[in-house]
């Protein structure tokens, strides 16, 4: 397996496919998944001549099950170390959900020449939690409920989420994919319960307003308007107003996991953005 060690000694797993001479695309996965969540997109962009890279966030997937460093600063620092390890330049960073937050923080702080563009899909940015300055956010009790469900029976919880709100399979008329459900469960159960538990606070309580304001490169913001996990009004609709060079597209009726349920449409939109 391809791995590298961060400066704090944590072993990070990554996949790196394609010619090292090709423009790189780096994929950032959501909670509590792994780089495997991007298999469709990685194969698609590999076929288009790009170099595609996806890592498993610390504590997730095949990376070390450390209980240290579960905060957005460290997640972004791990990405910076991966980028330096592979010496990636002019890269496109694509992040989903928590991975969107990770990508935004990395891109906002990236070394000159490292990043060409970014795409935020169903991203948690700028802030999910309800606070005095974010009054229409999600109440803390909701995230406490996620923590309680994970601690009580993680295996069942990791079936309930993809079977229901994540892919919109709880909606009338939804075309349910057992493969997506089982693959979500597989990826989740590979990771550390401690990392997953801690990451709930990371994705819900991290304010990334300043990250979005600091990003200079073009950013594509994609979101489903039936996202039951990261509601669009509190995320993409706010994020686009903070970005200097952002473009937003909303997918009518689609869920949080829209890039997995409708890959052909999303891949085409991503390709058009990258090649524009």
PDB file of C-alpha atoms in Angstrom:
ATOM      1  CA  UNK A   1       0.000   0.000   0.000  1.00  0.00           C
ATOM      2  CA  UNK A   2       1.137   3.561  -0.709  1.00  0.00           C
ATOM      3  CA  UNK A   3       1.537   5.456   2.556  1.00  0.00           C
ATOM      4  CA  UNK A   4       3.568   8.277   4.029  1.00  0.00           C
ATOM      5  CA  UNK A   5       4.168   9.506   7.565  1.00  0.00           C
ATOM      6  CA  UNK A   6       3.216  12.978   8.666  1.00  0.00           C
ATOM      7  CA  UNK A   7       5.479  15.070  10.875  1.00  0.00           C
ATOM      8  CA  UNK A   8       3.607  13.836  13.960  1.00  0.00           C
ATOM      9  CA  UNK A   9       4.243  10.224  12.917  1.00  0.00           C
ATOM     10  CA  UNK A  10       0.764   9.358  11.622  1.00  0.00           C
ATOM     11  CA  UNK A  11       0.703   6.979   8.660  1.00  0.00           C
ATOM     12  CA  UNK A  12      -1.608   8.174   5.858  1.00  0.00           C
ATOM     13  CA  UNK A  13      -2.810   5.918   3.052  1.00  0.00           C
ATOM     14  CA  UNK A  14      -3.276   7.309  -0.454  1.00  0.00           C
ATOM     15  CA  UNK A  15      -4.001   6.223  -4.025  1.00  0.00           C
ATOM     16  CA  UNK A  16      -2.114   7.843  -6.901  1.00  0.00           C
ATOM     17  CA  UNK A  17      -3.125   6.809 -10.417  1.00  0.00           C
ATOM     18  CA  UNK A  18      -2.014   8.132 -13.790  1.00  0.00           C
ATOM     19  CA  UNK A  19       0.971   9.815 -15.333  1.00  0.00           C
ATOM     20  CA  UNK A  20       3.053  12.018 -13.062  1.00  0.00           C
ATOM     21  CA  UNK A  21       3.240  14.448 -15.997  1.00  0.00           C
ATOM     22  CA  UNK A  22      -0.538  14.934 -16.052  1.00  0.00           C
ATOM     23  CA  UNK A  23      -2.451  17.633 -14.174  1.00  0.00           C
ATOM     24  CA  UNK A  24      -3.331  16.239 -10.737  1.00  0.00           C
ATOM     25  CA  UNK A  25      -6.799  16.087  -9.226  1.00  0.00           C
ATOM     26  CA  UNK A  26      -6.917  15.514  -5.462  1.00  0.00           C
ATOM     27  CA  UNK A  27     -10.116  14.127  -3.936  1.00  0.00           C
ATOM     28  CA  UNK A  28     -11.150  14.733  -0.310  1.00  0.00           C
ATOM     29  CA  UNK A  29     -13.728  12.304   1.110  1.00  0.00           C
ATOM     30  CA  UNK A  30     -16.567  12.873   3.537  1.00  0.00           C
ATOM     31  CA  UNK A  31     -17.228  11.537   7.031  1.00  0.00           C
ATOM     32  CA  UNK A  32     -16.834   8.665   7.973  1.00  0.00           C
ATOM     33  CA  UNK A  33     -15.677   7.291   4.652  1.00  0.00           C
ATOM     34  CA  UNK A  34     -12.410   6.842   2.734  1.00  0.00           C
ATOM     35  CA  UNK A  35     -10.793   7.641  -0.577  1.00  0.00           C
ATOM     36  CA  UNK A  36     -12.788   4.759  -2.072  1.00  0.00           C
ATOM     37  CA  UNK A  37     -15.851   7.002  -2.103  1.00  0.00           C
ATOM     38  CA  UNK A  38     -14.355   8.653  -5.199  1.00  0.00           C
ATOM     39  CA  UNK A  39     -13.747   5.488  -7.251  1.00  0.00           C
ATOM     40  CA  UNK A  40     -16.184   6.493  -9.993  1.00  0.00           C
ATOM     41  CA  UNK A  41     -14.710   9.971 -10.346  1.00  0.00           C
ATOM     42  CA  UNK A  42     -11.135   8.719 -10.174  1.00  0.00           C
ATOM     43  CA  UNK A  43     -11.696   6.221 -12.979  1.00  0.00           C
ATOM     44  CA  UNK A  44     -13.514   8.836 -15.065  1.00  0.00           C
ATOM     45  CA  UNK A  45     -10.807  11.490 -14.785  1.00  0.00           C
ATOM     46  CA  UNK A  46      -8.052   8.904 -15.207  1.00  0.00           C
ATOM     47  CA  UNK A  47      -9.663   8.001 -18.540  1.00  0.00           C
ATOM     48  CA  UNK A  48      -9.552  11.696 -19.487  1.00  0.00           C
ATOM     49  CA  UNK A  49      -5.783  11.825 -18.997  1.00  0.00           C
ATOM     50  CA  UNK A  50      -5.563  13.303 -15.498  1.00  0.00           C
ATOM     51  CA  UNK A  51      -3.494  12.133 -12.551  1.00  0.00           C
ATOM     52  CA  UNK A  52      -5.917  11.277  -9.729  1.00  0.00           C
ATOM     53  CA  UNK A  53      -5.080  11.100  -6.021  1.00  0.00           C
ATOM     54  CA  UNK A  54      -7.228  10.264  -3.002  1.00  0.00           C
ATOM     55  CA  UNK A  55      -6.098   9.785   0.573  1.00  0.00           C
ATOM     56  CA  UNK A  56      -7.827   8.315   3.620  1.00  0.00           C
ATOM     57  CA  UNK A  57      -8.073  11.017   6.282  1.00  0.00           C
ATOM     58  CA  UNK A  58      -6.207  10.217   9.515  1.00  0.00           C
ATOM     59  CA  UNK A  59      -8.237   7.734  11.552  1.00  0.00           C
ATOM     60  CA  UNK A  60     -10.335   6.824   8.494  1.00  0.00           C
ATOM     61  CA  UNK A  61     -10.134   3.955   6.014  1.00  0.00           C
ATOM     62  CA  UNK A  62      -6.665   2.435   5.764  1.00  0.00           C
ATOM     63  CA  UNK A  63      -4.837   5.298   7.461  1.00  0.00           C
ATOM     64  CA  UNK A  64      -3.549   4.887  10.986  1.00  0.00           C
ATOM     65  CA  UNK A  65      -6.292   4.744  13.612  1.00  0.00           C
ATOM     66  CA  UNK A  66      -4.798   7.542  15.638  1.00  0.00           C
ATOM     67  CA  UNK A  67      -6.883   9.442  18.175  1.00  0.00           C
ATOM     68  CA  UNK A  68      -4.658  12.518  17.760  1.00  0.00           C
ATOM     69  CA  UNK A  69      -5.082  15.522  15.509  1.00  0.00           C
ATOM     70  CA  UNK A  70      -8.797  15.444  14.819  1.00  0.00           C
ATOM     71  CA  UNK A  71      -9.296  19.083  13.918  1.00  0.00           C
ATOM     72  CA  UNK A  72      -9.525  20.921  10.607  1.00  0.00           C
ATOM     73  CA  UNK A  73      -6.072  22.483  10.909  1.00  0.00           C
ATOM     74  CA  UNK A  74      -4.414  19.069  11.181  1.00  0.00           C
ATOM     75  CA  UNK A  75      -6.560  17.571   8.414  1.00  0.00           C
ATOM     76  CA  UNK A  76      -5.451  20.392   6.094  1.00  0.00           C
ATOM     77  CA  UNK A  77      -1.833  20.086   7.243  1.00  0.00           C
ATOM     78  CA  UNK A  78      -1.917  16.375   6.370  1.00  0.00           C
ATOM     79  CA  UNK A  79      -3.055  17.307   2.868  1.00  0.00           C
ATOM     80  CA  UNK A  80      -0.236  19.852   2.579  1.00  0.00           C
ATOM     81  CA  UNK A  81       2.255  17.150   3.549  1.00  0.00           C
ATOM     82  CA  UNK A  82       0.784  14.746   0.982  1.00  0.00           C
ATOM     83  CA  UNK A  83       1.020  17.448  -1.687  1.00  0.00           C
ATOM     84  CA  UNK A  84       4.668  18.070  -0.832  1.00  0.00           C
ATOM     85  CA  UNK A  85       5.361  14.322  -0.646  1.00  0.00           C
ATOM     86  CA  UNK A  86       4.077  13.915  -4.221  1.00  0.00           C
ATOM     87  CA  UNK A  87       5.240  17.410  -5.281  1.00  0.00           C
ATOM     88  CA  UNK A  88       1.865  18.244  -6.793  1.00  0.00           C
ATOM     89  CA  UNK A  89       1.577  21.505  -8.710  1.00  0.00           C
ATOM     90  CA  UNK A  90      -1.356  23.195 -10.457  1.00  0.00           C
ATOM     91  CA  UNK A  91      -3.707  20.687  -8.837  1.00  0.00           C
ATOM     92  CA  UNK A  92      -7.495  20.696  -8.704  1.00  0.00           C
ATOM     93  CA  UNK A  93      -8.888  19.879  -5.252  1.00  0.00           C
ATOM     94  CA  UNK A  94     -12.360  18.332  -5.053  1.00  0.00           C
ATOM     95  CA  UNK A  95     -13.973  17.821  -1.649  1.00  0.00           C
ATOM     96  CA  UNK A  96     -17.295  16.402  -0.490  1.00  0.00           C
ATOM     97  CA  UNK A  97     -18.983  17.231   2.819  1.00  0.00           C
ATOM     98  CA  UNK A  98     -16.278  17.166   5.531  1.00  0.00           C
ATOM     99  CA  UNK A  99     -13.785  16.781   2.700  1.00  0.00           C
ATOM    100  CA  UNK A 100     -15.106  20.035   1.310  1.00  0.00           C
ATOM    101  CA  UNK A 101     -14.155  21.729   4.549  1.00  0.00           C
ATOM    102  CA  UNK A 102     -10.754  20.064   4.480  1.00  0.00           C
ATOM    103  CA  UNK A 103     -10.195  21.136   0.876  1.00  0.00           C
ATOM    104  CA  UNK A 104     -11.278  24.711   1.609  1.00  0.00           C
ATOM    105  CA  UNK A 105      -8.881  25.079   4.518  1.00  0.00           C
ATOM    106  CA  UNK A 106      -6.010  23.550   2.563  1.00  0.00           C
ATOM    107  CA  UNK A 107      -6.624  25.663  -0.542  1.00  0.00           C
ATOM    108  CA  UNK A 108      -6.931  28.848   1.527  1.00  0.00           C
ATOM    109  CA  UNK A 109      -3.444  28.240   2.937  1.00  0.00           C
ATOM    110  CA  UNK A 110      -1.726  26.444   0.045  1.00  0.00           C
ATOM    111  CA  UNK A 111       1.747  27.307  -1.174  1.00  0.00           C
ATOM    112  CA  UNK A 112       1.813  29.385  -4.386  1.00  0.00           C
ATOM    113  CA  UNK A 113       1.619  27.264  -7.527  1.00  0.00           C
ATOM    114  CA  UNK A 114       0.163  24.215  -5.798  1.00  0.00           C
ATOM    115  CA  UNK A 115      -3.541  24.813  -6.573  1.00  0.00           C
ATOM    116  CA  UNK A 116      -5.282  25.694  -9.843  1.00  0.00           C
ATOM    117  CA  UNK A 117      -8.950  25.297  -8.911  1.00  0.00           C
ATOM    118  CA  UNK A 118     -11.240  23.738  -6.315  1.00  0.00           C
ATOM    119  CA  UNK A 119     -14.706  22.201  -6.200  1.00  0.00           C
ATOM    120  CA  UNK A 120     -16.867  21.928  -3.101  1.00  0.00           C
ATOM    121  CA  UNK A 121     -19.595  19.268  -3.301  1.00  0.00           C
ATOM    122  CA  UNK A 122     -22.237  19.132  -0.569  1.00  0.00           C
ATOM    123  CA  UNK A 123     -19.625  20.876   1.555  1.00  0.00           C
ATOM    124  CA  UNK A 124     -19.984  21.775   5.248  1.00  0.00           C
ATOM    125  CA  UNK A 125     -18.664  25.292   4.647  1.00  0.00           C
ATOM    126  CA  UNK A 126     -18.953  27.880   6.072  1.00  0.00           C
ATOM    127  CA  UNK A 127     -20.468  26.549   9.371  1.00  0.00           C
ATOM    128  CA  UNK A 128     -23.083  23.929  10.181  1.00  0.00           C
ATOM    129  CA  UNK A 129     -23.708  24.573  13.893  1.00  0.00           C
ATOM    130  CA  UNK A 130     -26.365  26.970  15.155  1.00  0.00           C
ATOM    131  CA  UNK A 131     -24.664  29.829  17.013  1.00  0.00           C
ATOM    132  CA  UNK A 132     -25.424  33.437  17.858  1.00  0.00           C
ATOM    133  CA  UNK A 133     -23.787  34.510  14.602  1.00  0.00           C
ATOM    134  CA  UNK A 134     -25.236  31.551  12.642  1.00  0.00           C
ATOM    135  CA  UNK A 135     -28.819  31.467  13.976  1.00  0.00           C
ATOM    136  CA  UNK A 136     -30.226  29.338  11.149  1.00  0.00           C
ATOM    137  CA  UNK A 137     -27.661  26.579  11.692  1.00  0.00           C
ATOM    138  CA  UNK A 138     -28.305  23.083  13.021  1.00  0.00           C
ATOM    139  CA  UNK A 139     -28.807  22.809  16.819  1.00  0.00           C
ATOM    140  CA  UNK A 140     -26.075  21.148  18.856  1.00  0.00           C
ATOM    141  CA  UNK A 141     -28.566  18.505  20.015  1.00  0.00           C
ATOM    142  CA  UNK A 142     -28.636  17.035  16.506  1.00  0.00           C
ATOM    143  CA  UNK A 143     -24.892  16.416  16.559  1.00  0.00           C
ATOM    144  CA  UNK A 144     -25.100  15.085  20.111  1.00  0.00           C
ATOM    145  CA  UNK A 145     -27.585  12.584  18.717  1.00  0.00           C
ATOM    146  CA  UNK A 146     -25.086  11.487  16.076  1.00  0.00           C
ATOM    147  CA  UNK A 147     -22.458  10.967  18.761  1.00  0.00           C
ATOM    148  CA  UNK A 148     -24.868   8.940  20.887  1.00  0.00           C
ATOM    149  CA  UNK A 149     -25.893   6.740  17.955  1.00  0.00           C
ATOM    150  CA  UNK A 150     -22.271   6.105  16.993  1.00  0.00           C
ATOM    151  CA  UNK A 151     -21.250   5.221  20.531  1.00  0.00           C
ATOM    152  CA  UNK A 152     -24.272   2.979  21.069  1.00  0.00           C
ATOM    153  CA  UNK A 153     -24.113   0.854  17.902  1.00  0.00           C
ATOM    154  CA  UNK A 154     -21.805   2.147  15.209  1.00  0.00           C
ATOM    155  CA  UNK A 155     -22.467  -0.790  12.867  1.00  0.00           C
ATOM    156  CA  UNK A 156     -26.213  -0.180  12.830  1.00  0.00           C
ATOM    157  CA  UNK A 157     -25.809   3.601  12.654  1.00  0.00           C
ATOM    158  CA  UNK A 158     -23.576   3.176   9.610  1.00  0.00           C
ATOM    159  CA  UNK A 159     -26.389   1.244   7.914  1.00  0.00           C
ATOM    160  CA  UNK A 160     -29.104   3.712   8.894  1.00  0.00           C
ATOM    161  CA  UNK A 161     -27.349   6.798   7.493  1.00  0.00           C
ATOM    162  CA  UNK A 162     -26.819   5.590   3.891  1.00  0.00           C
ATOM    163  CA  UNK A 163     -30.139   3.729   3.879  1.00  0.00           C
ATOM    164  CA  UNK A 164     -31.889   6.982   4.696  1.00  0.00           C
ATOM    165  CA  UNK A 165     -30.870  10.630   4.441  1.00  0.00           C
ATOM    166  CA  UNK A 166     -27.365  10.420   2.947  1.00  0.00           C
ATOM    167  CA  UNK A 167     -28.508   9.264  -0.501  1.00  0.00           C
ATOM    168  CA  UNK A 168     -32.140  10.314  -0.131  1.00  0.00           C
ATOM    169  CA  UNK A 169     -33.227   6.696  -0.091  1.00  0.00           C
ATOM    170  CA  UNK A 170     -35.871   7.629   2.498  1.00  0.00           C
ATOM    171  CA  UNK A 171     -37.742   9.684  -0.117  1.00  0.00           C
ATOM    172  CA  UNK A 172     -40.815   8.336  -1.919  1.00  0.00           C
ATOM    173  CA  UNK A 173     -39.913   6.857  -5.278  1.00  0.00           C
ATOM    174  CA  UNK A 174     -36.166   6.743  -4.582  1.00  0.00           C
ATOM    175  CA  UNK A 175     -34.185   4.162  -6.534  1.00  0.00           C
ATOM    176  CA  UNK A 176     -32.364   2.422  -3.702  1.00  0.00           C
ATOM    177  CA  UNK A 177     -28.899   0.993  -4.377  1.00  0.00           C
ATOM    178  CA  UNK A 178     -27.903  -1.737  -1.929  1.00  0.00           C
ATOM    179  CA  UNK A 179     -24.399  -1.539  -3.339  1.00  0.00           C
ATOM    180  CA  UNK A 180     -24.028   2.101  -2.301  1.00  0.00           C
ATOM    181  CA  UNK A 181     -25.410   1.341   1.157  1.00  0.00           C
ATOM    182  CA  UNK A 182     -23.097  -1.600   1.730  1.00  0.00           C
ATOM    183  CA  UNK A 183     -20.067   0.230   0.342  1.00  0.00           C
ATOM    184  CA  UNK A 184     -20.769   3.178   2.668  1.00  0.00           C
ATOM    185  CA  UNK A 185     -20.953   0.731   5.595  1.00  0.00           C
ATOM    186  CA  UNK A 186     -17.748  -1.016   4.474  1.00  0.00           C
ATOM    187  CA  UNK A 187     -15.808   2.223   4.283  1.00  0.00           C
ATOM    188  CA  UNK A 188     -17.142   3.492   7.593  1.00  0.00           C
ATOM    189  CA  UNK A 189     -16.392   0.331   9.527  1.00  0.00           C
ATOM    190  CA  UNK A 190     -12.795   0.301   8.259  1.00  0.00           C
ATOM    191  CA  UNK A 191     -12.047   3.446  10.232  1.00  0.00           C
ATOM    192  CA  UNK A 192     -11.597   4.271  13.896  1.00  0.00           C
ATOM    193  CA  UNK A 193     -14.634   4.788  16.112  1.00  0.00           C
ATOM    194  CA  UNK A 194     -12.661   7.359  18.087  1.00  0.00           C
ATOM    195  CA  UNK A 195     -11.730   9.303  14.955  1.00  0.00           C
ATOM    196  CA  UNK A 196     -15.306   9.205  13.704  1.00  0.00           C
ATOM    197  CA  UNK A 197     -16.654  10.354  17.065  1.00  0.00           C
ATOM    198  CA  UNK A 198     -14.222  13.270  17.271  1.00  0.00           C
ATOM    199  CA  UNK A 199     -14.792  14.250  13.655  1.00  0.00           C
ATOM    200  CA  UNK A 200     -18.455  15.039  14.337  1.00  0.00           C
ATOM    201  CA  UNK A 201     -17.332  18.116  16.270  1.00  0.00           C
ATOM    202  CA  UNK A 202     -14.886  18.992  13.487  1.00  0.00           C
ATOM    203  CA  UNK A 203     -17.469  18.983  10.710  1.00  0.00           C
ATOM    204  CA  UNK A 204     -20.185  20.675  12.758  1.00  0.00           C
ATOM    205  CA  UNK A 205     -18.325  23.306  14.781  1.00  0.00           C
ATOM    206  CA  UNK A 206     -15.525  24.527  12.493  1.00  0.00           C
ATOM    207  CA  UNK A 207     -16.214  28.046  11.217  1.00  0.00           C
ATOM    208  CA  UNK A 208     -14.635  28.362   7.761  1.00  0.00           C
ATOM    209  CA  UNK A 209     -15.880  31.799   6.826  1.00  0.00           C
ATOM    210  CA  UNK A 210     -12.352  33.178   6.651  1.00  0.00           C
ATOM    211  CA  UNK A 211     -11.138  30.195   4.628  1.00  0.00           C
ATOM    212  CA  UNK A 212     -13.707  30.905   1.923  1.00  0.00           C
ATOM    213  CA  UNK A 213     -12.852  34.602   1.883  1.00  0.00           C
ATOM    214  CA  UNK A 214      -9.149  33.832   1.503  1.00  0.00           C
ATOM    215  CA  UNK A 215      -9.427  31.556  -1.545  1.00  0.00           C
ATOM    216  CA  UNK A 216      -8.294  33.259  -4.756  1.00  0.00           C
ATOM    217  CA  UNK A 217      -8.573  30.415  -7.278  1.00  0.00           C
ATOM    218  CA  UNK A 218     -11.815  29.568  -9.128  1.00  0.00           C
ATOM    219  CA  UNK A 219     -14.184  27.450  -7.037  1.00  0.00           C
ATOM    220  CA  UNK A 220     -17.168  25.409  -8.241  1.00  0.00           C
ATOM    221  CA  UNK A 221     -19.866  24.930  -5.591  1.00  0.00           C
ATOM    222  CA  UNK A 222     -22.178  21.965  -6.264  1.00  0.00           C
ATOM    223  CA  UNK A 223     -25.078  20.997  -3.987  1.00  0.00           C
ATOM    224  CA  UNK A 224     -28.333  19.078  -4.051  1.00  0.00           C
ATOM    225  CA  UNK A 225     -31.361  21.072  -2.960  1.00  0.00           C
ATOM    226  CA  UNK A 226     -32.753  18.019  -1.127  1.00  0.00           C
ATOM    227  CA  UNK A 227     -29.611  17.564   0.982  1.00  0.00           C
ATOM    228  CA  UNK A 228     -30.884  16.320   4.359  1.00  0.00           C
ATOM    229  CA  UNK A 229     -27.388  16.111   5.884  1.00  0.00           C
ATOM    230  CA  UNK A 230     -25.884  19.506   4.970  1.00  0.00           C
ATOM    231  CA  UNK A 231     -28.864  21.741   4.107  1.00  0.00           C
ATOM    232  CA  UNK A 232     -28.107  23.954   1.128  1.00  0.00           C
ATOM    233  CA  UNK A 233     -29.448  27.182   2.655  1.00  0.00           C
ATOM    234  CA  UNK A 234     -26.916  27.003   5.474  1.00  0.00           C
ATOM    235  CA  UNK A 235     -23.969  25.926   3.323  1.00  0.00           C
ATOM    236  CA  UNK A 236     -23.628  26.401  -0.428  1.00  0.00           C
ATOM    237  CA  UNK A 237     -25.993  29.383  -0.565  1.00  0.00           C
ATOM    238  CA  UNK A 238     -23.825  31.140   2.027  1.00  0.00           C
ATOM    239  CA  UNK A 239     -20.462  29.891   0.764  1.00  0.00           C
ATOM    240  CA  UNK A 240     -20.951  31.287  -2.722  1.00  0.00           C
ATOM    241  CA  UNK A 241     -21.348  34.788  -1.282  1.00  0.00           C
ATOM    242  CA  UNK A 242     -18.004  34.533   0.521  1.00  0.00           C
ATOM    243  CA  UNK A 243     -15.914  33.290  -2.404  1.00  0.00           C
ATOM    244  CA  UNK A 244     -14.044  35.771  -4.592  1.00  0.00           C
ATOM    245  CA  UNK A 245     -14.304  33.624  -7.718  1.00  0.00           C
ATOM    246  CA  UNK A 246     -17.081  31.130  -7.164  1.00  0.00           C
ATOM    247  CA  UNK A 247     -19.691  29.496  -9.400  1.00  0.00           C
ATOM    248  CA  UNK A 248     -22.677  27.639  -7.972  1.00  0.00           C
ATOM    249  CA  UNK A 249     -24.827  24.898  -9.466  1.00  0.00           C
ATOM    250  CA  UNK A 250     -27.782  23.408  -7.628  1.00  0.00           C
ATOM    251  CA  UNK A 251     -29.145  19.963  -8.482  1.00  0.00           C
ATOM    252  CA  UNK A 252     -32.922  19.879  -8.121  1.00  0.00           C
ATOM    253  CA  UNK A 253     -34.181  17.053  -5.922  1.00  0.00           C
ATOM    254  CA  UNK A 254     -30.765  15.511  -5.309  1.00  0.00           C
ATOM    255  CA  UNK A 255     -29.351  14.335  -1.994  1.00  0.00           C
ATOM    256  CA  UNK A 256     -26.161  14.791  -0.011  1.00  0.00           C
ATOM    257  CA  UNK A 257     -24.479  11.921  -1.874  1.00  0.00           C
ATOM    258  CA  UNK A 258     -25.476  13.213  -5.308  1.00  0.00           C
ATOM    259  CA  UNK A 259     -22.102  12.576  -6.952  1.00  0.00           C
ATOM    260  CA  UNK A 260     -22.525   8.855  -6.191  1.00  0.00           C
ATOM    261  CA  UNK A 261     -26.171   8.587  -7.249  1.00  0.00           C
ATOM    262  CA  UNK A 262     -25.765  10.750 -10.388  1.00  0.00           C
ATOM    263  CA  UNK A 263     -22.088  10.424 -11.374  1.00  0.00           C
ATOM    264  CA  UNK A 264     -22.516  10.982 -15.112  1.00  0.00           C
ATOM    265  CA  UNK A 265     -24.056  14.437 -14.633  1.00  0.00           C
ATOM    266  CA  UNK A 266     -21.652  15.488 -11.904  1.00  0.00           C
ATOM    267  CA  UNK A 267     -18.550  14.202 -13.688  1.00  0.00           C
ATOM    268  CA  UNK A 268     -19.498  16.157 -16.803  1.00  0.00           C
ATOM    269  CA  UNK A 269     -19.944  19.347 -14.762  1.00  0.00           C
ATOM    270  CA  UNK A 270     -16.614  18.852 -13.001  1.00  0.00           C
ATOM    271  CA  UNK A 271     -14.818  18.180 -16.284  1.00  0.00           C
ATOM    272  CA  UNK A 272     -16.288  21.297 -17.886  1.00  0.00           C
ATOM    273  CA  UNK A 273     -15.160  23.371 -14.900  1.00  0.00           C
ATOM    274  CA  UNK A 274     -11.649  21.942 -14.877  1.00  0.00           C
ATOM    275  CA  UNK A 275     -11.200  22.412 -18.609  1.00  0.00           C
ATOM    276  CA  UNK A 276     -12.743  25.893 -18.738  1.00  0.00           C
TER     277      UNK A 276
END
